[in-house]
Coordinates of N, CA and C in Angstrom, one line a residue:
Chain A
K125 N -19.3 8.6 3.1 CA -18.5 7.6 3.9 C -17.4 7.0 4.6
A126 N -18.0 6.6 5.9 CA -16.9 6.6 6.6 C -16.1 5.5 5.9
G127 N -14.4 6.3 6.1 CA -13.3 5.6 5.6 C -12.6 3.9 6.3
V128 N -11.9 3.5 5.8 CA -11.4 2.2 6.8 C -10.9 2.7 7.7
T129 N -11.3 1.9 9.1 CA -10.6 2.1 10.5 C -10.5 0.4 10.8
Q130 N -9.6 1.2 11.9 CA -8.7 0.0 12.6 C -8.3 0.3 14.0
T131 N -8.9 -0.9 14.6 CA -8.7 -0.7 16.0 C -7.3 -1.6 16.6
P132 N -6.5 -1.6 17.7 CA -6.5 -0.4 18.0 C -5.5 0.0 17.2
R133 N -5.4 1.7 17.9 CA -4.1 2.3 16.6 C -2.6 1.8 17.5
Y134 N -2.5 1.6 17.9 CA -1.2 1.6 18.7 C -1.4 0.4 19.9
L135 N -0.6 -0.5 20.2 CA -0.4 -1.7 20.7 C 0.9 -2.1 21.3
I136 N 1.6 -2.5 22.3 CA 2.6 -3.1 22.9 C 2.5 -4.5 23.6
K137 N 3.3 -5.1 23.1 CA 3.0 -6.4 23.4 C 4.2 -7.3 23.8
T138 N 4.6 -8.0 24.7 CA 6.0 -8.5 24.6 C 6.2 -9.9 23.9
R139 N 7.5 -10.3 23.4 CA 7.5 -11.9 23.2 C 6.5 -13.0 23.2
G140 N 6.5 -13.5 22.9 CA 6.0 -14.7 22.6 C 4.4 -14.6 23.0
Q141 N 3.8 -13.7 23.2 CA 2.2 -12.9 23.2 C 1.6 -13.2 21.7
Q142 N 0.1 -13.1 21.8 CA -0.3 -13.2 20.1 C -1.4 -12.1 20.4
V143 N -1.4 -11.7 19.4 CA -2.1 -10.5 19.1 C -3.2 -10.4 18.2
T144 N -4.4 -9.5 18.4 CA -5.5 -9.4 17.2 C -5.7 -8.2 16.8
L145 N -5.8 -7.5 15.5 CA -5.8 -6.4 15.1 C -7.5 -6.2 14.4
S146 N -7.9 -5.7 14.5 CA -9.4 -5.4 13.4 C -9.2 -4.5 12.8
C147 N -10.4 -4.5 11.5 CA -10.6 -3.7 10.3 C -11.7 -3.7 9.8
S148 N -12.2 -2.3 9.6 CA -13.5 -2.5 8.8 C -13.4 -1.6 7.9
P149 N -13.5 -2.6 6.7 CA -13.8 -1.6 5.7 C -14.9 -0.5 5.3
I150 N -14.5 0.2 4.2 CA -15.8 1.1 3.7 C -16.9 0.0 3.2
S151 N -17.8 0.8 4.2 CA -19.5 0.0 3.7 C -19.5 -0.3 2.3
G152 N -20.1 -1.3 1.9 CA -20.1 -2.2 0.5 C -18.7 -2.6 0.1
H153 N -17.5 -2.7 0.7 CA -16.7 -3.0 0.3 C -16.7 -4.3 0.5
R154 N -16.0 -5.7 -0.1 CA -16.4 -6.9 0.8 C -14.8 -7.3 0.6
S155 N -13.7 -6.7 -0.1 CA -12.7 -7.4 0.0 C -11.6 -6.3 0.9
V156 N -10.7 -7.4 1.9 CA -10.6 -6.7 2.6 C -8.8 -7.0 2.9
S157 N -7.9 -6.4 2.7 CA -6.2 -6.9 2.5 C -5.3 -6.4 3.8
W158 N -4.4 -6.9 3.6 CA -3.7 -6.6 5.4 C -2.4 -6.3 4.6
Y159 N -1.4 -5.4 5.4 CA 0.1 -5.2 5.0 C 0.6 -5.2 6.0
Q160 N 2.3 -5.7 5.8 CA 2.8 -5.0 7.2 C 4.0 -3.9 6.8
Q161 N 4.5 -3.2 7.3 CA 5.1 -2.0 6.9 C 6.4 -1.7 8.1
T162 N 7.8 -2.5 7.6 CA 8.6 -2.1 8.0 C 9.4 -1.2 7.4
P163 N 10.6 -0.8 8.4 CA 11.7 0.0 7.9 C 12.2 -0.7 7.2
G164 N 12.7 -2.0 7.1 CA 13.6 -2.5 6.6 C 12.7 -3.2 5.5
Q165 N 11.9 -3.9 5.7 CA 11.2 -4.3 4.1 C 10.0 -3.7 3.2
G166 N 10.0 -2.5 4.5 CA 8.7 -1.8 3.4 C 7.2 -2.4 3.8
L167 N 6.6 -2.1 2.5 CA 5.0 -2.7 2.6 C 5.2 -3.9 2.2
Q168 N 4.7 -4.7 3.0 CA 4.3 -6.0 2.0 C 2.9 -6.9 2.3
F169 N 2.7 -7.2 1.2 CA 1.0 -8.0 1.4 C 0.9 -9.0 2.3
L170 N 0.2 -9.0 2.8 CA 0.3 -10.6 4.0 C -1.1 -11.4 3.4
F171 N -2.4 -10.8 3.2 CA -3.4 -12.0 2.7 C -4.5 -10.6 2.5
E172 N -5.4 -11.4 1.8 CA -6.8 -10.8 0.9 C -7.8 -11.3 1.5
Y173 N -9.1 -10.4 2.1 CA -10.0 -11.7 2.3 C -11.1 -10.9 1.0
F174 N -12.0 -12.2 0.9 CA -13.2 -11.9 0.2 C -14.5 -12.7 0.8
S175 N -15.5 -11.8 0.9 CA -16.8 -13.0 1.1 C -15.9 -14.0 2.5
E176 N -15.6 -13.6 3.4 CA -15.3 -14.3 4.3 C -13.9 -15.4 3.8
T177 N -13.6 -15.9 2.8 CA -12.5 -16.2 2.1 C -11.5 -15.8 2.2
Q178 N -10.3 -16.8 2.5 CA -9.1 -16.3 1.9 C -8.6 -16.7 0.3
R179 N -8.0 -15.5 -0.4 CA -8.0 -15.5 -1.9 C -7.0 -15.4 -2.3
N180 N -5.9 -14.5 -1.3 CA -4.4 -14.6 -2.0 C -3.7 -14.4 -0.2
K181 N -2.8 -15.0 -0.1 CA -1.9 -14.6 1.1 C -0.1 -14.5 0.2
G182 N 0.4 -13.8 1.0 CA 1.5 -13.3 0.9 C 3.0 -14.4 1.6
N183 N 3.9 -14.1 1.7 CA 5.0 -15.0 2.0 C 5.4 -14.7 3.1
F184 N 4.4 -14.9 4.1 CA 4.4 -14.8 5.7 C 4.3 -16.2 6.6
P185 N 4.8 -16.4 7.8 CA 5.0 -18.0 8.5 C 3.2 -17.6 8.9
G186 N 3.1 -19.4 9.5 CA 1.7 -19.3 9.7 C 1.2 -18.7 11.0
R187 N 2.5 -18.4 11.6 CA 1.8 -17.2 13.2 C 1.1 -16.4 12.5
F188 N 0.9 -15.9 11.2 CA -0.1 -14.4 10.7 C -1.0 -15.5 10.2
S189 N -2.3 -15.3 10.7 CA -3.5 -15.6 10.1 C -4.6 -14.4 10.5
G190 N -5.6 -14.5 9.6 CA -7.0 -13.6 9.4 C -8.1 -14.2 9.4
R191 N -8.8 -13.4 9.3 CA -10.7 -13.7 9.3 C -11.1 -12.5 8.6
Q192 N -12.1 -12.8 7.9 CA -13.2 -12.2 8.1 C -14.6 -12.5 8.2
F193 N -14.9 -12.0 8.6 CA -16.6 -12.4 9.2 C -17.8 -11.7 8.3
S194 N -18.8 -11.9 7.9 CA -19.9 -12.1 7.5 C -20.8 -10.3 6.7
N195 N -20.0 -9.8 7.9 CA -20.1 -8.0 8.0 C -18.9 -7.8 7.1
S196 N -18.2 -8.2 6.6 CA -16.7 -7.9 5.9 C -15.5 -7.4 7.3
R197 N -15.6 -7.1 8.1 CA -15.0 -7.0 9.2 C -14.1 -8.4 8.7
S198 N -12.9 -7.8 9.4 CA -11.6 -8.6 9.5 C -10.9 -8.4 10.5
E199 N -10.4 -9.5 11.1 CA -9.2 -9.5 11.8 C -8.2 -10.4 11.4
M200 N -7.0 -9.8 12.0 CA -5.7 -11.1 12.2 C -5.4 -11.0 13.4
N201 N -4.4 -11.9 12.9 CA -3.6 -12.7 14.5 C -2.4 -12.9 14.0
V202 N -1.6 -12.4 14.9 CA 0.3 -13.1 15.2 C 0.1 -13.6 15.9
S203 N 0.6 -15.1 16.0 CA 1.0 -15.4 17.4 C 2.3 -15.6 17.7
T204 N 2.9 -15.9 19.2 CA 4.1 -16.4 19.4 C 5.1 -14.9 19.1
L205 N 4.7 -13.7 19.3 CA 4.8 -12.4 18.5 C 6.8 -12.7 19.0
E206 N 7.3 -12.2 17.6 CA 8.6 -11.6 17.8 C 9.3 -10.5 17.7
L207 N 10.3 -10.1 18.0 CA 10.4 -8.3 18.3 C 10.7 -8.0 16.6
G208 N 10.7 -8.8 15.4 CA 10.8 -8.9 14.2 C 9.2 -8.5 13.8
D209 N 8.1 -8.5 14.7 CA 6.9 -8.4 14.3 C 6.5 -7.2 14.3
S210 N 7.3 -6.2 14.9 CA 7.2 -4.8 15.1 C 6.9 -4.1 14.0
A211 N 6.0 -3.3 13.8 CA 5.9 -2.5 12.6 C 4.2 -2.0 12.4
L212 N 4.1 -1.6 11.4 CA 2.6 -0.6 11.1 C 1.8 -1.8 10.4
Y213 N 0.9 -1.8 10.9 CA 0.1 -3.4 10.0 C -1.1 -2.2 9.3
L214 N -1.2 -2.7 7.9 CA -2.3 -1.4 7.5 C -3.1 -2.7 6.9
C215 N -4.8 -2.1 6.6 CA -6.0 -2.9 6.4 C -6.1 -2.0 5.0
A216 N -7.1 -2.3 4.1 CA -7.2 -1.5 2.9 C -8.6 -2.7 2.4
S217 N -9.6 -1.3 2.2 CA -10.5 -2.3 1.4 C -10.5 -1.5 0.2
S218 N -11.5 -2.7 -0.8 CA -11.5 -2.3 -2.1 C -13.2 -2.8 -2.7
P219 N -13.7 -1.8 -3.4 CA -14.7 -2.1 -4.1 C -15.1 -3.4 -4.7
P220 N -16.2 -3.6 -5.0 CA -16.9 -5.2 -5.2 C -16.4 -5.2 -6.6
S221 N -16.4 -4.0 -7.6 CA -16.6 -3.7 -9.3 C -14.9 -3.6 -9.3
Q222 N -15.1 -3.6 -10.4 CA -13.6 -3.8 -11.1 C -12.7 -2.6 -10.3
V223 N -11.3 -3.1 -9.5 CA -10.6 -2.7 -8.9 C -9.9 -1.4 -9.4
N224 N -9.4 -0.3 -9.4 CA -8.7 0.2 -9.4 C -8.2 1.2 -8.6
E225 N -8.4 0.5 -7.5 CA -7.7 0.9 -6.0 C -7.7 0.6 -5.0
Q226 N -6.9 0.6 -4.4 CA -7.6 0.1 -2.6 C -7.7 1.6 -1.8
F227 N -8.5 1.2 -1.0 CA -8.5 2.4 0.6 C -8.0 2.1 1.8
F228 N -7.1 2.6 1.7 CA -6.2 2.0 3.2 C -6.7 2.4 4.5
G229 N -6.7 2.2 5.6 CA -6.8 2.7 6.8 C -5.9 3.3 7.6
P230 N -5.6 4.2 8.7 CA -4.1 4.5 9.3 C -3.8 3.7 9.9
G231 N -3.7 2.4 10.1 CA -2.9 1.3 10.4 C -2.8 1.4 12.0
T232 N -2.7 0.3 12.6 CA -1.9 0.1 14.1 C -0.6 -0.3 14.5
R233 N -0.4 0.7 15.0 CA 1.3 0.3 14.9 C 1.5 -0.8 16.5
L234 N 1.7 -1.8 16.2 CA 2.3 -2.8 17.0 C 4.0 -2.6 17.2
T235 N 4.1 -2.6 18.7 CA 5.5 -2.9 19.2 C 5.1 -4.1 19.9
V236 N 6.8 -4.9 20.0 CA 7.0 -5.9 20.3 C 8.2 -6.1 21.4
L237 N 8.0 -5.6 22.9 CA 9.2 -5.8 23.5 C 9.8 -6.9 23.9
Chain B
D216 N 13.6 -11.0 -3.5 CA 13.8 -9.9 -4.9 C 12.6 -9.0 -4.7
Q217 N 13.5 -8.1 -4.9 CA 12.6 -6.8 -5.6 C 11.9 -6.2 -6.6
Q218 N 10.5 -6.9 -6.6 CA 9.9 -6.5 -7.9 C 9.8 -5.5 -8.2
V219 N 9.7 -4.2 -7.4 CA 9.6 -2.9 -7.4 C 10.6 -2.1 -6.9
K220 N 11.0 -1.1 -7.4 CA 11.9 -0.6 -7.0 C 12.1 0.8 -7.2
Q221 N 12.4 1.4 -6.0 CA 12.2 3.0 -6.2 C 13.6 3.3 -5.8
N222 N 14.1 3.7 -6.4 CA 16.1 3.7 -6.3 C 16.4 4.7 -5.5
S223 N 15.5 5.9 -5.5 CA 15.7 7.1 -5.2 C 15.1 7.3 -3.6
P224 N 15.6 7.4 -2.3 CA 14.8 7.5 -1.4 C 14.6 9.0 -0.6
S225 N 15.5 9.5 -1.4 CA 14.3 10.9 -0.9 C 14.6 11.8 -2.4
L226 N 13.9 13.2 -2.5 CA 13.9 14.2 -3.8 C 13.7 15.4 -3.1
S227 N 14.3 16.5 -3.1 CA 14.0 17.9 -2.9 C 13.7 18.5 -4.0
V228 N 12.7 19.8 -4.3 CA 12.5 20.0 -5.6 C 12.0 21.9 -5.0
Q229 N 12.3 22.6 -5.7 CA 11.6 24.0 -5.3 C 9.9 23.9 -5.6
E230 N 9.6 24.7 -4.7 CA 8.1 25.2 -4.8 C 7.3 25.4 -6.3
G231 N 6.7 24.9 -6.8 CA 6.2 25.4 -8.5 C 7.3 24.7 -9.6
R232 N 8.3 24.0 -9.1 CA 8.7 23.4 -9.8 C 8.0 21.6 -10.4
I233 N 8.8 21.1 -11.1 CA 8.1 19.7 -11.4 C 9.1 18.4 -10.4
S234 N 8.6 17.8 -9.9 CA 8.7 16.7 -9.2 C 8.7 15.6 -10.4
I235 N 9.5 14.8 -10.3 CA 9.4 13.2 -11.0 C 9.9 12.3 -10.3
L236 N 9.4 11.1 -10.1 CA 9.8 10.1 -9.0 C 9.7 8.9 -9.8
N237 N 10.4 8.3 -9.3 CA 10.6 7.2 -10.6 C 10.8 6.0 -9.7
C238 N 10.2 4.8 -10.9 CA 10.0 3.3 -10.2 C 10.4 2.5 -11.7
D239 N 11.1 1.5 -11.0 CA 11.4 0.0 -12.0 C 10.7 -1.0 -11.4
Y240 N 10.3 -2.0 -12.7 CA 9.5 -3.7 -11.8 C 10.7 -4.1 -13.1
T241 N 10.6 -5.7 -12.4 CA 11.1 -6.6 -13.1 C 9.9 -7.5 -13.8
N242 N 8.7 -7.9 -12.9 CA 8.0 -8.7 -13.3 C 6.8 -8.6 -14.2
S243 N 7.5 -9.0 -15.3 CA 6.7 -8.5 -16.7 C 4.6 -9.2 -16.8
M244 N 5.1 -9.5 -15.4 CA 3.3 -10.0 -15.4 C 2.7 -9.0 -15.0
F245 N 3.2 -8.1 -14.5 CA 2.4 -6.7 -14.0 C 2.0 -6.0 -15.0
D246 N 0.3 -5.2 -14.9 CA -0.2 -5.0 -15.8 C -0.9 -3.7 -15.3
Y247 N -1.2 -3.7 -13.8 CA -1.8 -2.5 -13.5 C -0.9 -2.0 -12.5
F248 N -0.6 -0.4 -12.4 CA 0.2 0.1 -11.9 C -0.1 1.6 -10.8
L249 N 0.1 1.8 -9.6 CA -0.4 2.8 -8.7 C 0.8 4.0 -8.2
W250 N 0.2 5.1 -7.9 CA 1.1 5.6 -7.2 C 0.2 6.0 -5.8
Y251 N 0.9 6.2 -4.9 CA 0.3 6.4 -2.9 C 1.5 7.0 -2.5
K252 N 0.4 8.6 -1.8 CA 1.3 9.2 -1.1 C 1.2 8.6 0.5
K253 N 2.1 8.9 1.5 CA 2.2 8.5 2.7 C 2.4 10.0 3.5
Y254 N 1.5 9.7 4.5 CA 2.1 11.0 5.5 C 2.5 10.2 6.8
P255 N 3.1 10.2 8.0 CA 3.2 9.8 8.9 C 2.2 9.5 9.6
A256 N 2.6 8.3 10.5 CA 1.1 8.3 11.5 C -0.7 8.1 10.4
E257 N -0.4 7.6 9.1 CA -1.4 7.6 8.2 C -1.3 6.8 7.6
G258 N -2.8 6.0 7.0 CA -2.0 5.1 6.0 C -2.0 5.5 4.7
P259 N -1.6 4.9 3.5 CA -1.2 5.5 2.3 C -2.3 6.2 1.7
T260 N -2.9 7.0 0.8 CA -3.3 7.6 -0.3 C -3.1 7.2 -1.5
F261 N -4.2 7.0 -2.2 CA -4.0 6.8 -3.7 C -4.2 8.0 -4.0
L262 N -3.3 8.2 -5.2 CA -2.9 9.4 -6.4 C -3.6 8.8 -7.6
I263 N -2.9 8.4 -8.2 CA -2.9 8.0 -9.7 C -2.7 6.5 -10.1
S264 N -3.7 6.0 -11.3 CA -2.7 4.3 -11.7 C -3.2 4.6 -12.4
I265 N -2.4 3.7 -13.3 CA -2.3 3.4 -15.3 C -2.1 2.2 -15.5
S266 N -3.1 1.5 -16.6 CA -3.4 -0.2 -16.8 C -2.0 0.3 -17.9
S267 N -1.4 -1.0 -18.3 CA -0.2 -1.4 -19.0 C -0.7 -1.0 -20.5
I268 N -2.3 -0.8 -20.7 CA -2.3 -1.0 -21.8 C -2.3 0.9 -22.7
K269 N -1.7 1.7 -21.5 CA -1.7 3.0 -21.6 C -0.6 3.4 -21.2
D270 N 0.1 4.5 -21.6 CA 1.3 4.9 -21.5 C 1.5 6.6 -21.0
K271 N 0.1 6.5 -20.6 CA 0.0 8.1 -19.7 C -1.4 8.1 -19.5
N272 N -1.4 9.0 -18.0 CA -2.4 9.1 -17.6 C -2.4 10.3 -16.5
E273 N -3.2 11.2 -16.8 CA -3.3 12.7 -16.1 C -4.0 12.8 -15.1
D274 N -4.3 13.2 -13.9 CA -5.1 13.7 -13.3 C -5.3 14.9 -12.8
G275 N -5.6 16.0 -13.0 CA -5.0 17.0 -12.4 C -3.2 17.8 -12.8
R276 N -2.6 17.7 -11.3 CA -1.1 18.0 -11.7 C -0.3 16.7 -11.5
F277 N -0.8 15.5 -11.5 CA -0.3 14.3 -11.6 C -0.4 13.7 -12.9
T278 N 0.6 13.5 -13.3 CA 0.7 12.4 -14.5 C 1.9 11.5 -14.4
V279 N 1.1 10.1 -14.8 CA 1.9 9.2 -14.7 C 2.2 8.6 -16.0
F280 N 3.5 8.6 -16.2 CA 4.0 7.5 -17.6 C 4.5 6.4 -17.3
L281 N 4.0 5.6 -18.1 CA 5.0 3.9 -18.6 C 5.6 3.8 -19.7
N282 N 6.4 3.5 -19.2 CA 7.5 2.5 -20.3 C 7.4 1.0 -20.1
K283 N 6.4 0.5 -20.9 CA 6.7 -0.9 -20.9 C 8.0 -1.7 -21.3
S284 N 8.7 -1.5 -22.0 CA 10.0 -2.0 -22.7 C 10.7 -2.0 -21.8
A285 N 10.6 -0.3 -21.4 CA 11.9 -0.3 -20.0 C 11.4 -0.5 -19.0
K286 N 10.1 -1.2 -18.8 CA 9.6 -1.7 -17.4 C 10.0 -0.4 -16.3
H287 N 9.3 0.9 -16.6 CA 9.6 1.8 -16.0 C 8.3 2.9 -15.4
L288 N 8.3 2.8 -14.9 CA 7.2 4.1 -14.8 C 7.7 5.4 -13.7
S289 N 6.4 6.4 -14.1 CA 7.3 7.9 -13.5 C 6.0 8.9 -12.7
L290 N 6.3 9.8 -12.1 CA 5.0 10.0 -11.5 C 5.8 11.9 -11.7
H291 N 5.0 12.6 -12.6 CA 5.3 13.9 -12.7 C 4.2 14.9 -11.7
I292 N 4.4 15.7 -10.7 CA 3.8 16.7 -10.3 C 4.3 18.0 -10.5
V293 N 2.8 18.8 -11.3 CA 3.3 19.7 -11.4 C 1.9 20.6 -11.8
P294 N 2.6 22.0 -11.0 CA 3.6 22.4 -10.5 C 3.7 21.6 -9.0
S295 N 4.8 21.9 -8.1 CA 5.3 21.2 -6.6 C 4.7 21.9 -5.7
Q296 N 3.8 21.0 -4.6 CA 3.5 22.6 -3.6 C 3.6 21.6 -2.4
P297 N 4.3 22.7 -1.3 CA 4.7 22.8 0.3 C 4.0 21.1 0.7
G298 N 2.6 21.0 0.5 CA 1.6 20.2 0.9 C 2.3 18.8 0.0
D299 N 2.8 18.7 -1.1 CA 3.0 17.6 -1.5 C 4.1 16.7 -0.7
S300 N 5.0 17.3 0.5 CA 6.1 16.4 0.9 C 5.7 15.6 2.0
A301 N 5.6 13.8 1.1 CA 5.4 12.8 1.8 C 6.3 11.8 1.5
V302 N 6.0 10.9 1.9 CA 6.4 9.5 0.7 C 5.7 9.0 -0.3
Y303 N 6.5 9.1 -1.4 CA 5.3 8.5 -2.6 C 6.1 7.0 -2.6
F304 N 4.8 6.2 -2.7 CA 5.0 4.8 -3.1 C 4.3 4.0 -4.4
C305 N 5.0 3.8 -5.2 CA 4.8 3.2 -5.9 C 4.2 1.1 -5.9
A306 N 3.5 0.9 -6.6 CA 2.9 -0.2 -6.4 C 2.7 -1.1 -7.8
A307 N 2.4 -2.1 -7.8 CA 2.1 -3.2 -9.5 C 1.0 -4.2 -9.0
N308 N 0.2 -5.0 -9.7 CA -0.5 -5.8 -9.5 C -0.5 -6.5 -11.1
H309 N -0.9 -7.7 -11.0 CA -1.0 -8.4 -12.0 C -2.5 -8.8 -12.2
G310 N -3.3 -8.7 -13.1 CA -4.9 -9.3 -13.5 C -5.8 -7.7 -13.4
G311 N -4.9 -6.8 -14.0 CA -5.8 -5.5 -13.8 C -6.6 -5.1 -12.4
S312 N -5.9 -5.3 -11.4 CA -6.8 -5.0 -9.9 C -5.9 -4.3 -9.2
A313 N -6.1 -3.7 -7.7 CA -5.5 -3.2 -7.5 C -5.2 -4.0 -5.7
R314 N -5.4 -5.5 -6.0 CA -5.3 -6.3 -4.9 C -4.0 -6.6 -4.7
Q315 N -3.9 -7.2 -3.5 CA -2.2 -7.9 -3.8 C -1.1 -7.1 -4.4
L316 N -1.3 -5.7 -3.5 CA 0.1 -5.3 -4.3 C 0.9 -5.3 -4.2
T317 N 2.0 -4.7 -4.9 CA 3.9 -5.1 -4.3 C 3.8 -3.8 -4.6
F318 N 4.9 -3.1 -3.8 CA 5.2 -2.1 -3.4 C 6.8 -2.0 -3.2
G319 N 6.9 -0.6 -4.0 CA 8.5 -0.1 -3.9 C 8.6 -0.1 -2.6
S320 N 10.1 0.4 -2.1 CA 10.1 1.1 -1.1 C 10.2 2.4 -0.4
G321 N 9.6 3.3 -1.8 CA 9.1 4.7 -1.6 C 10.0 5.7 -1.9
T322 N 10.0 7.1 -2.0 CA 10.7 8.2 -2.0 C 10.0 9.1 -1.2
Q323 N 10.7 9.9 -0.5 CA 10.4 11.0 0.5 C 10.9 12.1 -0.7
L324 N 9.2 12.8 -0.7 CA 9.9 14.4 -1.7 C 9.3 15.4 -0.6
T325 N 10.2 16.2 -0.7 CA 10.5 17.4 0.1 C 10.5 18.5 -0.8
V326 N 9.2 19.2 -0.5 CA 9.3 20.9 -1.4 C 9.1 21.8 -0.9
L327 N 10.3 22.7 -1.1 CA 11.2 23.9 -0.7 C 10.4 24.9 -0.7
P328 N 9.7 26.2 0.2 CA 8.9 26.9 -0.2 C 10.0 27.9 -0.5

């Protein structure tokens, strides 16, 4: 099975712009979660989607949003980018049965100038 | 507030010896714990997990111990190998699933040949 894929792998934006990141989960996985990793805050949960519905949300401002499509692919969007949004954004998928692990993609490295 | 803490940012161990990575948590609602390994420019890779109904789980060279009364868990790697050199993250959740994980800050393990 192919793993979790994320596109693009690297992105450079300027302050005030908006960005969309994409994640394709492992085939058959319907849950997709997003995490932000920064040197100062570590790995932090952004949100989780299941069957096109946001099921859980972390403590992030409304500039961070996401969605999930019927094929379980997910996108996250960050509007009005700030320098502090520079981070590695990780997507993870989980199988539909009793979950005992999440499978992570390689991440998208976002740099905001 | 850091609900999951890894107080040692780094650990160096000789090849063949035991590596012990520690993790403390404060949220008594957590009932599922995982360890992930992360190499630079890659997403975290699941290593091993443990439910709060157990106090030990083994998988090959990796053993996780859980002390609920102390809110402490540890990962033992025996014997340590140079390929184990990576950042190790402890993560926790409640509800017995691996979704919406709360991560520790990570410990950089270096195994010296």
